[in-house]
CSV table of C-alpha atoms and ligand atoms in Angstrom, one decimal:
chain,number,residue,atom,x,y,z
T,13,MET,CA,4.3,-29.9,-118.7
T,14,GLY,CA,3.1,-29.7,-115.1
T,15,LEU,CA,3.1,-32.5,-112.5
T,16,LEU,CA,0.7,-32.8,-109.6
T,17,ILE,CA,1.3,-35.2,-106.8
T,18,THR,CA,-1.7,-35.7,-104.6
T,19,GLY,CA,-2.4,-37.1,-101.2
T,20,GLY,CA,1.1,-38.1,-100.1
T,21,ARG,CA,2.8,-37.7,-96.8
T,22,ILE,CA,5.5,-35.2,-97.4
T,23,ILE,CA,8.5,-36.1,-95.2
T,24,THR,CA,11.4,-33.7,-94.8
T,25,ALA,CA,14.2,-33.6,-92.3
T,26,THR,CA,11.9,-31.8,-89.9
T,27,ASP,CA,8.3,-32.1,-91.0
T,28,ASP,CA,5.6,-34.6,-91.8
T,29,GLU,CA,2.7,-33.0,-93.7
T,30,ARG,CA,-0.1,-34.3,-95.9
T,31,ALA,CA,-0.4,-32.0,-98.9
T,32,ASP,CA,-0.4,-31.9,-102.7
T,33,ILE,CA,2.7,-30.7,-104.6
T,34,TYR,CA,2.5,-29.0,-107.9
T,35,CYS,CA,5.6,-28.7,-110.1
T,36,GLN,CA,5.8,-26.4,-113.0
T,37,GLY,CA,8.8,-26.6,-115.2
T,38,GLU,CA,11.8,-27.7,-113.2
T,39,ALA,CA,10.7,-26.4,-109.8
T,40,ILE,CA,8.1,-27.0,-107.1
T,41,THR,CA,5.7,-24.1,-107.4
T,42,ARG,CA,2.9,-25.0,-104.9
T,43,ILE,CA,2.5,-27.1,-101.8
T,44,GLU,CA,-1.1,-27.0,-100.5
T,45,ALA,CA,-3.9,-29.3,-99.3
T,46,GLY,CA,-6.4,-30.1,-102.1
T,47,ILE,CA,-5.0,-28.5,-105.2
T,48,ASP,CA,-7.8,-28.7,-107.8
T,49,SER,CA,-6.3,-30.4,-110.9
T,50,SER,CA,-9.1,-28.8,-113.1
T,51,THR,CA,-7.5,-25.4,-112.5
T,52,LEU,CA,-4.1,-26.5,-113.8
T,53,PRO,CA,-2.8,-26.3,-117.3
T,54,PRO,CA,-4.0,-29.0,-119.7
T,55,GLY,CA,-1.6,-31.9,-119.9
T,56,THR,CA,-0.7,-31.8,-116.3
T,57,GLU,CA,0.2,-35.3,-115.1
T,58,VAL,CA,-1.5,-36.3,-111.9
T,59,ILE,CA,0.1,-38.9,-109.6
T,60,ASP,CA,-1.9,-40.3,-106.7
T,61,ALA,CA,0.5,-40.7,-103.7
T,62,THR,CA,-2.1,-41.8,-101.2
T,63,ASP,CA,-0.5,-44.1,-98.6
T,64,LYS,CA,2.9,-43.2,-99.9
T,65,TYR,CA,5.7,-40.9,-98.6
T,66,VAL,CA,7.0,-38.1,-100.7
T,67,PHE,CA,10.7,-37.5,-100.0
T,68,PRO,CA,13.1,-34.9,-101.4
T,69,GLY,CA,15.3,-36.5,-104.0
T,70,PHE,CA,18.1,-38.4,-102.3
T,71,ILE,CA,21.7,-37.3,-102.6
T,72,ASP,CA,24.6,-39.7,-102.5
T,73,PRO,CA,27.6,-37.6,-101.4
T,74,HIS,CA,30.2,-40.4,-102.2
T,75,VAL,CA,30.2,-42.5,-105.3
T,76,HIS,CA,32.7,-43.7,-107.8
T,77,VAL,CA,31.6,-44.2,-111.4
T,78,HIS,CA,34.6,-43.5,-113.6
T,79,LEU,CA,37.4,-45.0,-111.5
T,80,PRO,CA,40.7,-46.2,-112.7
T,81,PHE,CA,41.9,-48.0,-109.6
T,82,MET,CA,44.1,-50.9,-108.5
T,83,GLY,CA,45.1,-51.8,-112.0
T,84,THR,CA,41.5,-51.9,-113.4
T,85,ASN,CA,38.5,-49.7,-114.0
T,86,ALA,CA,35.2,-49.7,-112.1
T,87,LYS,CA,32.5,-51.4,-114.1
T,88,ASP,CA,29.7,-48.8,-114.3
T,89,ASP,CA,29.6,-45.8,-116.6
T,90,TRP,CA,27.3,-42.8,-116.1
T,91,THR,CA,24.5,-44.4,-118.0
T,92,THR,CA,24.3,-47.5,-115.8
T,93,ALA,CA,25.3,-45.8,-112.5
T,94,SER,CA,22.8,-42.9,-112.9
T,95,GLN,CA,20.0,-45.3,-113.9
T,96,ALA,CA,20.7,-47.5,-110.9
T,97,ALA,CA,20.8,-44.5,-108.6
T,98,LEU,CA,17.4,-43.2,-109.9
T,99,ALA,CA,15.8,-46.6,-109.6
T,100,GLY,CA,16.7,-46.5,-105.9
T,101,GLY,CA,15.5,-42.9,-105.4
T,102,THR,CA,18.8,-41.0,-105.6
T,103,THR,CA,18.5,-37.9,-107.8
T,104,THR,CA,21.9,-36.3,-107.3
T,105,LEU,CA,25.3,-38.1,-107.2
T,106,ILE,CA,28.6,-36.6,-106.0
T,107,GLU,CA,31.4,-38.4,-107.6
T,108,MET,CA,35.0,-38.5,-106.5
T,109,ILE,CA,37.4,-37.4,-109.2
T,110,CYS,CA,40.5,-39.6,-108.5
T,111,PRO,CA,43.4,-38.9,-110.9
T,112,GLY,CA,46.7,-40.7,-110.8
T,113,PRO,CA,49.7,-39.1,-108.9
T,114,THR,CA,51.2,-37.4,-112.0
T,115,ASP,CA,47.9,-36.3,-113.7
T,116,GLU,CA,47.1,-32.6,-113.9
T,117,PRO,CA,44.0,-31.7,-111.9
T,118,ARG,CA,42.4,-29.7,-114.7
T,119,ALA,CA,42.8,-32.6,-117.2
T,120,ALA,CA,41.3,-34.9,-114.7
T,121,PHE,CA,38.4,-32.6,-114.1
T,122,GLU,CA,37.7,-32.5,-117.9
T,123,GLU,CA,38.1,-36.3,-118.1
T,124,TRP,CA,35.6,-37.0,-115.3
T,125,TYR,CA,33.1,-34.3,-116.5
T,126,ALA,CA,33.2,-35.7,-120.1
T,127,GLN,CA,32.3,-39.1,-118.7
T,128,ALA,CA,29.2,-37.7,-117.0
T,129,GLN,CA,28.1,-34.9,-119.3
T,130,ASP,CA,26.0,-36.6,-121.9
T,131,LYS,CA,25.2,-39.8,-120.0
T,132,ALA,CA,24.1,-38.7,-116.6
T,133,ALA,CA,20.4,-39.2,-116.1
T,134,CYS,CA,20.5,-37.6,-112.7
T,135,ASP,CA,22.1,-34.4,-111.5
T,136,PHE,CA,25.7,-34.5,-110.4
T,137,THR,CA,28.7,-32.7,-109.0
T,138,PHE,CA,32.2,-33.8,-107.9
T,139,HIS,CA,34.7,-33.8,-105.1
T,140,MET,CA,38.1,-33.0,-106.6
T,141,SER,CA,40.9,-35.2,-105.3
T,142,ALA,CA,44.3,-33.6,-104.6
T,143,VAL,CA,46.9,-36.3,-105.2
T,144,ARG,CA,49.6,-33.8,-106.0
T,145,PHE,CA,50.2,-30.2,-104.7
T,146,ASP,CA,53.0,-28.6,-106.7
T,147,GLU,CA,52.5,-25.0,-108.0
T,148,LEU,CA,50.6,-26.1,-111.2
T,149,ALA,CA,48.3,-28.3,-109.2
T,150,GLN,CA,47.6,-25.6,-106.7
T,151,SER,CA,46.5,-23.1,-109.3
T,152,GLN,CA,44.4,-25.7,-111.1
T,153,LEU,CA,42.8,-26.9,-107.9
T,154,ARG,CA,41.8,-23.3,-107.2
T,155,ASP,CA,40.3,-22.9,-110.6
T,156,ILE,CA,38.3,-26.1,-110.3
T,157,ALA,CA,37.0,-25.1,-106.9
T,158,ILE,CA,36.1,-21.5,-107.9
T,159,ASP,CA,35.6,-21.2,-111.6
T,160,CYS,CA,34.2,-24.7,-112.3
T,161,GLY,CA,31.9,-24.6,-109.2
T,162,VAL,CA,33.4,-27.7,-107.4
T,163,PRO,CA,34.3,-26.3,-104.0
T,164,SER,CA,35.0,-29.6,-102.2
T,165,PHE,CA,38.4,-31.4,-102.3
T,166,LYS,CA,39.2,-35.0,-101.5
T,167,VAL,CA,42.3,-36.3,-99.9
T,168,PHE,CA,43.4,-39.8,-99.4
T,169,LEU,CA,45.6,-40.6,-96.4
T,170,ALA,CA,45.5,-44.3,-97.6
T,171,TYR,CA,46.6,-46.1,-100.8
T,172,LYS,CA,50.4,-45.5,-100.4
T,173,GLY,CA,52.1,-44.6,-103.7
T,174,ALA,CA,48.9,-44.3,-105.6
T,175,LEU,CA,46.6,-41.6,-104.1
T,176,ASP,CA,48.0,-40.7,-100.7
T,177,LEU,CA,49.1,-37.1,-100.1
T,178,PRO,CA,52.3,-36.4,-98.0
T,179,ASP,CA,51.8,-34.3,-94.8
T,180,GLU,CA,53.6,-31.3,-96.2
T,181,HIS,CA,51.1,-31.1,-99.0
T,182,LEU,CA,48.2,-31.9,-96.7
T,183,PHE,CA,49.1,-28.8,-94.7
T,184,GLY,CA,49.3,-26.7,-97.9
T,185,LEU,CA,46.0,-28.1,-99.2
T,186,LEU,CA,44.1,-27.4,-96.0
T,187,THR,CA,45.6,-23.9,-95.7
T,188,MET,CA,44.4,-23.2,-99.3
T,189,ALA,CA,41.0,-24.8,-98.6
T,190,LYS,CA,40.5,-22.5,-95.6
T,191,LYS,CA,41.3,-19.4,-97.7
T,192,LEU,CA,39.0,-20.5,-100.5
T,193,GLY,CA,36.1,-21.7,-98.2
T,194,VAL,CA,36.4,-25.2,-99.6
T,195,ILE,CA,35.6,-28.2,-97.5
T,196,VAL,CA,38.1,-31.1,-97.6
T,197,THR,CA,36.6,-34.6,-97.6
T,198,ALA,CA,39.1,-37.3,-96.6
T,199,HIS,CA,39.7,-41.0,-96.7
T,200,CYS,CA,41.3,-41.4,-93.3
T,201,GLU,CA,43.5,-44.5,-92.9
T,202,ASN,CA,47.2,-44.4,-92.2
T,203,ALA,CA,48.9,-45.5,-95.5
T,204,GLU,CA,52.2,-46.4,-93.9
T,205,LEU,CA,50.6,-48.6,-91.2
T,206,ILE,CA,48.5,-50.4,-93.8
T,207,ASP,CA,51.6,-51.0,-95.9
T,208,ALA,CA,53.5,-52.5,-93.0
T,209,MET,CA,50.6,-54.6,-91.8
T,210,GLN,CA,49.9,-55.9,-95.4
T,211,LYS,CA,53.6,-56.9,-95.8
T,212,ARG,CA,53.6,-58.7,-92.4
T,213,LEU,CA,50.4,-60.7,-93.1
T,214,LEU,CA,51.4,-61.7,-96.6
T,215,SER,CA,54.8,-62.9,-95.4
T,216,GLU,CA,52.9,-65.1,-92.9
T,217,GLY,CA,51.0,-66.7,-95.8
T,218,LYS,CA,47.8,-64.8,-94.9
T,219,THR,CA,46.6,-64.0,-98.4
T,220,GLY,CA,42.8,-64.4,-98.4
T,221,PRO,CA,40.2,-61.7,-98.3
T,222,GLU,CA,39.6,-62.4,-94.6
T,223,TRP,CA,42.9,-60.7,-93.9
T,224,HIS,CA,41.9,-57.4,-95.4
T,225,GLU,CA,40.3,-56.2,-92.2
T,226,PRO,CA,43.2,-57.2,-89.9
T,227,SER,CA,45.6,-55.3,-92.3
T,228,ARG,CA,43.7,-52.1,-91.5
T,229,PRO,CA,42.1,-52.4,-88.0
T,230,PRO,CA,40.0,-49.6,-86.4
T,231,ALA,CA,43.2,-48.1,-84.8
T,232,VAL,CA,44.5,-47.4,-88.3
T,233,GLU,CA,41.4,-45.5,-89.2
T,234,ALA,CA,41.2,-43.6,-85.9
T,235,GLU,CA,44.8,-42.5,-86.4
T,236,GLY,CA,43.9,-41.2,-89.8
T,237,VAL,CA,40.9,-39.2,-88.5
T,238,HIS,CA,43.0,-37.8,-85.6
T,239,HIS,CA,45.8,-37.0,-88.1
T,240,LEU,CA,43.6,-35.1,-90.5
T,241,ALA,CA,41.8,-33.3,-87.6
T,242,THR,CA,45.2,-32.1,-86.2
T,243,PHE,CA,45.9,-30.5,-89.6
T,244,ALA,CA,42.4,-29.0,-89.6
T,245,GLU,CA,42.9,-27.7,-86.1
T,246,LEU,CA,46.1,-25.8,-87.1
T,247,THR,CA,44.8,-24.5,-90.4
T,248,GLY,CA,41.1,-23.9,-89.6
T,249,ALA,CA,40.0,-25.9,-92.6
T,250,HIS,CA,36.6,-27.6,-92.6
T,251,ILE,CA,36.9,-31.3,-93.0
T,252,TYR,CA,34.5,-34.3,-93.7
T,253,THR,CA,35.5,-37.8,-93.0
T,254,VAL,CA,34.2,-40.2,-95.7
T,255,HIS,CA,33.0,-43.8,-95.1
T,256,THR,CA,33.7,-43.6,-91.3
T,257,SER,CA,33.4,-47.3,-90.4
T,258,CYS,CA,33.9,-47.8,-86.6
T,259,MET,CA,33.6,-46.5,-83.1
T,260,ASP,CA,37.2,-45.6,-82.9
T,261,ALA,CA,37.1,-43.4,-85.9
T,262,VAL,CA,33.8,-41.7,-84.9
T,263,ASP,CA,35.3,-41.1,-81.5
T,264,ALA,CA,38.4,-39.5,-83.0
T,265,ALA,CA,36.2,-37.2,-85.0
T,266,LEU,CA,34.0,-36.3,-82.1
T,267,ALA,CA,37.0,-35.6,-79.9
T,268,ALA,CA,38.3,-33.2,-82.6
T,269,ARG,CA,34.8,-31.6,-82.8
T,270,ALA,CA,34.9,-31.1,-79.0
T,271,ARG,CA,38.3,-29.2,-79.5
T,272,GLY,CA,36.5,-26.9,-82.0
T,273,VAL,CA,37.5,-28.5,-85.3
T,274,ASN,CA,34.8,-28.1,-87.9
T,275,VAL,CA,34.4,-31.8,-88.8
T,276,TRP,CA,31.5,-33.6,-90.4
T,277,ILE,CA,31.2,-37.3,-90.4
T,278,GLU,CA,29.9,-39.6,-93.2
T,279,ALA,CA,28.8,-43.2,-92.8
T,280,VAL,CA,28.1,-45.4,-95.8
T,281,ALA,CA,25.4,-48.1,-96.2
T,282,PRO,CA,27.7,-51.1,-96.4
T,283,HIS,CA,29.2,-50.5,-93.0
T,284,LEU,CA,25.7,-50.2,-91.5
T,285,VAL,CA,24.3,-53.5,-92.7
T,286,LEU,CA,27.3,-55.7,-93.5
T,287,ASP,CA,30.0,-56.9,-91.1
T,288,LYS,CA,33.4,-58.5,-91.4
T,289,SER,CA,32.1,-62.0,-91.5
T,290,TYR,CA,31.0,-61.4,-95.1
T,291,ALA,CA,34.6,-60.9,-96.1
T,292,GLU,CA,35.5,-64.2,-94.3
T,293,GLN,CA,33.2,-66.3,-96.6
T,294,PRO,CA,35.0,-69.3,-98.1
T,295,ASP,CA,35.9,-70.0,-101.8
T,296,PHE,CA,37.0,-66.3,-102.3
T,297,GLU,CA,33.3,-65.2,-101.9
T,298,GLY,CA,34.6,-62.8,-99.3
T,299,ALA,CA,36.3,-60.7,-102.1
T,300,LYS,CA,32.9,-59.3,-102.9
T,301,TYR,CA,33.0,-57.6,-99.5
T,302,VAL,CA,36.5,-56.1,-99.6
T,303,MET,CA,36.3,-52.4,-99.3
T,304,SER,CA,38.3,-49.8,-97.4
T,305,PRO,CA,37.9,-49.0,-94.6
T,306,PRO,CA,36.9,-52.6,-94.2
T,307,LEU,CA,33.7,-54.1,-92.9
T,308,ARG,CA,34.0,-54.3,-89.2
T,309,LYS,CA,32.9,-56.4,-86.3
T,310,LYS,CA,29.1,-56.3,-86.1
T,311,TRP,CA,28.9,-54.3,-82.9
T,312,HIS,CA,30.3,-51.2,-84.6
T,313,GLN,CA,27.1,-51.0,-86.6
T,314,ARG,CA,25.0,-50.1,-83.5
T,315,TYR,CA,27.5,-47.4,-82.6
T,316,LEU,CA,27.2,-45.9,-86.1
T,317,TRP,CA,23.3,-46.1,-86.1
T,318,ASN,CA,23.2,-44.4,-82.6
T,319,HIS,CA,25.3,-41.5,-83.9
T,320,ILE,CA,23.2,-41.2,-87.0
T,321,ARG,CA,20.1,-41.0,-84.7
T,322,SER,CA,21.7,-38.3,-82.6
T,323,ARG,CA,22.8,-36.6,-85.9
T,324,ALA,CA,26.5,-36.6,-84.8
T,325,ILE,CA,27.0,-38.5,-88.0
T,326,SER,CA,25.6,-36.1,-90.7
T,327,THR,CA,25.4,-38.1,-93.9
T,328,ILE,CA,24.9,-41.6,-95.2
T,329,GLY,CA,26.4,-42.3,-98.7
T,330,THR,CA,27.3,-45.5,-100.4
T,331,ASP,CA,30.9,-45.3,-101.6
T,332,HIS,CA,29.5,-47.1,-104.6
T,333,ALA,CA,32.6,-48.7,-106.2
T,334,PRO,CA,31.6,-51.4,-108.6
T,335,PHE,CA,34.1,-54.1,-109.6
T,336,ASP,CA,33.0,-57.4,-111.2
T,337,PHE,CA,33.5,-60.5,-109.1
T,338,ALA,CA,34.5,-62.8,-112.1
T,339,ALA,CA,37.2,-60.8,-113.8
T,340,GLN,CA,38.2,-58.0,-111.3
T,341,LYS,CA,37.9,-59.1,-107.7
T,342,THR,CA,39.7,-62.3,-108.8
T,343,MET,CA,42.8,-60.3,-109.6
T,344,GLY,CA,43.4,-60.7,-105.9
T,345,ARG,CA,43.1,-64.5,-105.6
T,346,ASP,CA,46.8,-64.8,-104.6
T,347,ALA,CA,46.9,-61.7,-102.4
T,348,PHE,CA,44.1,-59.7,-100.7
T,349,THR,CA,46.1,-56.6,-101.4
T,350,LYS,CA,45.3,-56.9,-105.1
T,351,ILE,CA,41.5,-57.3,-104.7
T,352,PRO,CA,40.0,-54.1,-106.2
T,353,ASN,CA,38.4,-52.3,-103.2
T,354,GLY,CA,34.7,-51.5,-103.3
T,355,ILE,CA,31.1,-52.6,-102.7
T,356,PRO,CA,28.4,-51.4,-105.1
T,357,SER,CA,25.3,-50.0,-103.3
T,358,VAL,CA,24.1,-47.0,-105.2
T,359,SER,CA,20.7,-48.5,-106.0
T,360,GLU,CA,20.1,-50.3,-102.7
T,361,ARG,CA,21.0,-47.6,-100.2
T,362,ILE,CA,17.5,-46.2,-99.4
T,363,ASP,CA,15.7,-49.5,-99.2
T,364,LEU,CA,18.4,-51.0,-97.0
T,365,LEU,CA,18.3,-48.0,-94.7
T,366,HIS,CA,14.5,-48.0,-94.6
T,367,THR,CA,14.3,-51.7,-93.9
T,368,PHE,CA,17.2,-52.0,-91.4
T,369,GLY,CA,17.2,-48.5,-90.0
T,370,VAL,CA,13.6,-47.1,-90.0
T,371,LEU,CA,11.6,-50.2,-89.7
T,372,THR,CA,13.8,-51.6,-86.9
T,373,GLY,CA,13.4,-48.3,-85.0
T,374,LYS,CA,17.1,-47.3,-85.1
T,375,ILE,CA,16.3,-44.0,-86.9
T,376,ASP,CA,13.1,-42.2,-87.8
T,377,LEU,CA,12.0,-41.1,-91.3
T,378,HIS,CA,13.2,-37.5,-90.7
T,379,THR,CA,16.7,-38.8,-89.9
T,380,LEU,CA,16.6,-40.9,-93.0
T,381,VAL,CA,15.9,-37.8,-95.1
T,382,ASP,CA,18.3,-35.7,-93.2
T,383,ALA,CA,21.2,-38.1,-93.6
T,384,CYS,CA,20.5,-39.2,-97.1
T,385,SER,CA,19.5,-35.8,-98.6
T,386,THR,CA,19.3,-32.6,-96.5
T,387,GLN,CA,22.7,-32.7,-94.8
T,388,ALA,CA,24.6,-33.5,-98.1
T,389,ALA,CA,22.8,-30.5,-99.7
T,390,ARG,CA,23.7,-28.3,-96.7
T,391,ILE,CA,27.3,-29.3,-96.4
T,392,PHE,CA,28.1,-29.3,-100.1
T,393,GLY,CA,26.4,-26.0,-101.0
T,394,LEU,CA,23.3,-27.4,-102.8
T,395,TYR,CA,20.6,-26.3,-100.2
T,396,PRO,CA,17.8,-25.3,-100.6
T,397,ARG,CA,17.8,-26.0,-104.3
T,398,LYS,CA,18.3,-29.7,-103.3
T,399,GLY,CA,17.7,-31.6,-100.1
T,400,THR,CA,14.2,-30.5,-99.2
T,401,ILE,CA,10.7,-30.0,-100.4
T,402,ARG,CA,9.7,-26.4,-100.5
T,403,VAL,CA,8.4,-23.9,-103.1
T,404,GLY,CA,11.2,-22.9,-105.3
T,405,ALA,CA,13.3,-26.0,-104.8
T,406,ASP,CA,14.1,-28.3,-107.7
T,407,ALA,CA,11.3,-30.8,-108.3
T,408,ASP,CA,13.5,-33.8,-107.4
T,409,LEU,CA,10.9,-36.0,-105.6
T,410,VAL,CA,10.6,-39.6,-104.6
T,411,ILE,CA,7.2,-41.1,-104.1
T,412,TYR,CA,8.0,-44.0,-101.8
T,413,ASP,CA,5.8,-47.1,-101.1
T,414,PRO,CA,6.8,-48.1,-97.5
T,415,ASN,CA,5.0,-51.4,-97.8
T,416,HIS,CA,6.4,-52.9,-101.0
T,417,THR,CA,8.6,-56.0,-100.4
T,418,ARG,CA,11.0,-57.7,-102.7
T,419,LYS,CA,14.3,-59.6,-102.7
T,420,LEU,CA,17.3,-57.8,-103.9
T,421,SER,CA,19.1,-59.4,-106.8
T,422,VAL,CA,21.7,-58.8,-109.4
T,423,LYS,CA,19.3,-59.8,-112.1
T,424,ASP,CA,17.1,-56.7,-111.3
T,425,SER,CA,20.0,-54.3,-110.9
T,426,LEU,CA,20.6,-51.5,-113.4
T,427,SER,CA,24.3,-51.3,-112.3
T,428,ALA,CA,26.7,-53.0,-114.7
T,429,VAL,CA,28.5,-55.0,-112.0
T,430,ASP,CA,28.1,-58.8,-112.0
T,431,TYR,CA,27.0,-59.4,-108.4
T,432,ASN,CA,24.8,-57.9,-105.7
T,433,ALA,CA,26.4,-57.7,-102.2
T,434,TYR,CA,22.8,-58.0,-100.8
T,435,GLU,CA,21.7,-60.9,-103.1
T,436,GLY,CA,18.5,-62.5,-101.7
T,437,TRP,CA,18.0,-60.0,-98.9
T,438,GLU,CA,14.3,-59.1,-98.4
T,439,VAL,CA,13.7,-55.3,-98.2
T,440,THR,CA,10.6,-53.4,-97.5
T,441,GLY,CA,10.0,-50.1,-99.3
T,442,ARG,CA,10.6,-49.0,-102.8
T,443,SER,CA,10.9,-45.8,-104.8
T,444,GLU,CA,7.8,-45.9,-107.0
T,445,VAL,CA,8.2,-42.6,-108.9
T,446,VAL,CA,11.4,-40.6,-109.1
T,447,THR,CA,11.6,-37.1,-110.7
T,448,VAL,CA,14.6,-35.0,-111.6
T,449,ARG,CA,13.7,-31.3,-112.0
T,450,GLY,CA,10.1,-32.2,-112.8
T,451,VAL,CA,10.6,-35.0,-115.2
T,452,ILE,CA,9.8,-38.6,-114.2
T,453,GLN,CA,13.1,-40.6,-114.6
T,454,ALA,CA,12.2,-43.8,-112.8
T,455,ARG,CA,9.1,-45.9,-112.0
T,456,GLU,CA,8.9,-49.0,-109.9
T,457,GLY,CA,12.6,-49.7,-110.1
T,458,ALA,CA,12.9,-49.2,-113.9
T,459,PHE,CA,14.5,-46.3,-115.7
T,460,VAL,CA,11.8,-44.5,-117.9
T,461,GLY,CA,13.3,-41.1,-118.5
T,462,GLU,CA,15.7,-39.0,-120.5
T,463,GLN,CA,19.3,-40.3,-120.5
T,464,SER,CA,21.1,-37.0,-120.6
T,465,ARG,CA,18.8,-35.1,-118.3
T,466,GLY,CA,21.5,-34.7,-115.6
T,467,GLN,CA,23.3,-31.4,-115.1
T,468,LEU,CA,26.5,-30.4,-113.4
T,469,LEU,CA,25.4,-28.5,-110.3
T,470,LYS,CA,27.7,-25.5,-109.9
T,471,ARG,CA,28.3,-24.7,-106.3
T,472,GLU,CA,29.7,-21.8,-104.3
T,473,PRO,CA,32.2,-22.1,-101.5
T,474,THR,CA,30.6,-21.8,-98.0
T,475,HIS,CA,33.3,-23.2,-95.6
T,476,PHE,CA,35.2,-20.1,-94.5
S,552,LIG,O1,36.9,-49.6,-101.0
S,552,LIG,C1,36.6,-48.5,-101.4
S,552,LIG,N1,36.2,-47.6,-100.6
S,552,LIG,N2,36.8,-48.2,-102.7
S,552,LIG,C2,36.7,-47.0,-103.4
S,552,LIG,C3,37.8,-46.1,-103.2
S,552,LIG,C4,37.7,-45.4,-101.8
S,552,LIG,O2,38.6,-45.6,-101.0
S,552,LIG,O3,36.8,-44.7,-101.6
S,553,LIG,ZN1,38.0,-44.1,-99.7
S,554,LIG,ZN1,35.2,-43.8,-102.1
């Protein structure tokens, strides 16, 4: 069945055009002013988008859905996470595969794919974490990148003893990535420094969530970025710093870029709208706001926004990592080091950025689209199938009402987690209709579509 969207303002990373869009099957087949619906096949659904924006489906380049981590499991599954994503206008999720240090990469890939396969209501792909780099792991990582169509790796410089990769293996991984044309995404915080700082703070009786940030200050993240960039400089590998939270880390990446390192920078929504005072709330409320890298002093936000506006920061994801407050965050009541790290935001990202980025004049609509869709598609080999609106692209579209206002609340959320980090915040803007390859999957914040519509998007390496 066809779908005709009339009268909307089509906003891409570069253009702002009023035209109708006709989708036949899974793709966009016509973009013209005044398409006459009487000339279209019977059964074509017509959606009036007058006074609305039409955006390309948003891509979240950094989410966790299936996540065994810090002695527990993240709360969403692919049913709840993909529905929540769609309700908020996100039509493609890129999930981090995070195996344990002794797991075989191939088994981990199968495990993560099995979780998504029949449940994902939106399209998806993965970044494959390298937590070991022996001969078996090397050959399996290669197969996953090339044969399975997942040409992006993930490394953790943080999480000592759980996920972190030693330098010798980091060098090997980046050398291999360069050869294969695979980009390496990285969590850049120095694991040893964090470990030492955590031990020092706990020994001083500083156990509450407010001590999470002091245990991993900006210098720890900046060191991580510089460390990774040095390895990239010597191997030629292309790198991408995930959830870059502060001026110091951005500056380290930009300094590397100025030396010729191919580095892309990701920000995530929590760091742009929340600050460290949230993690300092009394009665353990602050635990809801423990993530890594941590929420920073408020002034860092302006620095991040300015670099998004200049497009020095390429993407804005979420790092959606949902752990319940009641039974999971409380695992760290006696020690902040045991609070499962993560702030869920997969549904709220676009409305937060529209409200606090676009409507406050920090970024324009094109930058919103660029950072939340187009750049992720370009960097991770999905463009132009995803990330823009053009004839031949997948019909992943978001009809967005820029004037709708509401208060965010856990009671309206499709995510399974038991709190909303933005509870009671008023936002302006809402995804009214969301399509995945031509099928309407969400309307007015509700999931209305086919649960297993999502497909694994096979990608080719492009980072040689
Ligand atoms: O706090 C976070 N970011 N939790 C998820 C795991 C990670 O480091 O991305
Ligand atoms: Zn991380
Ligand atoms: Zn993450």
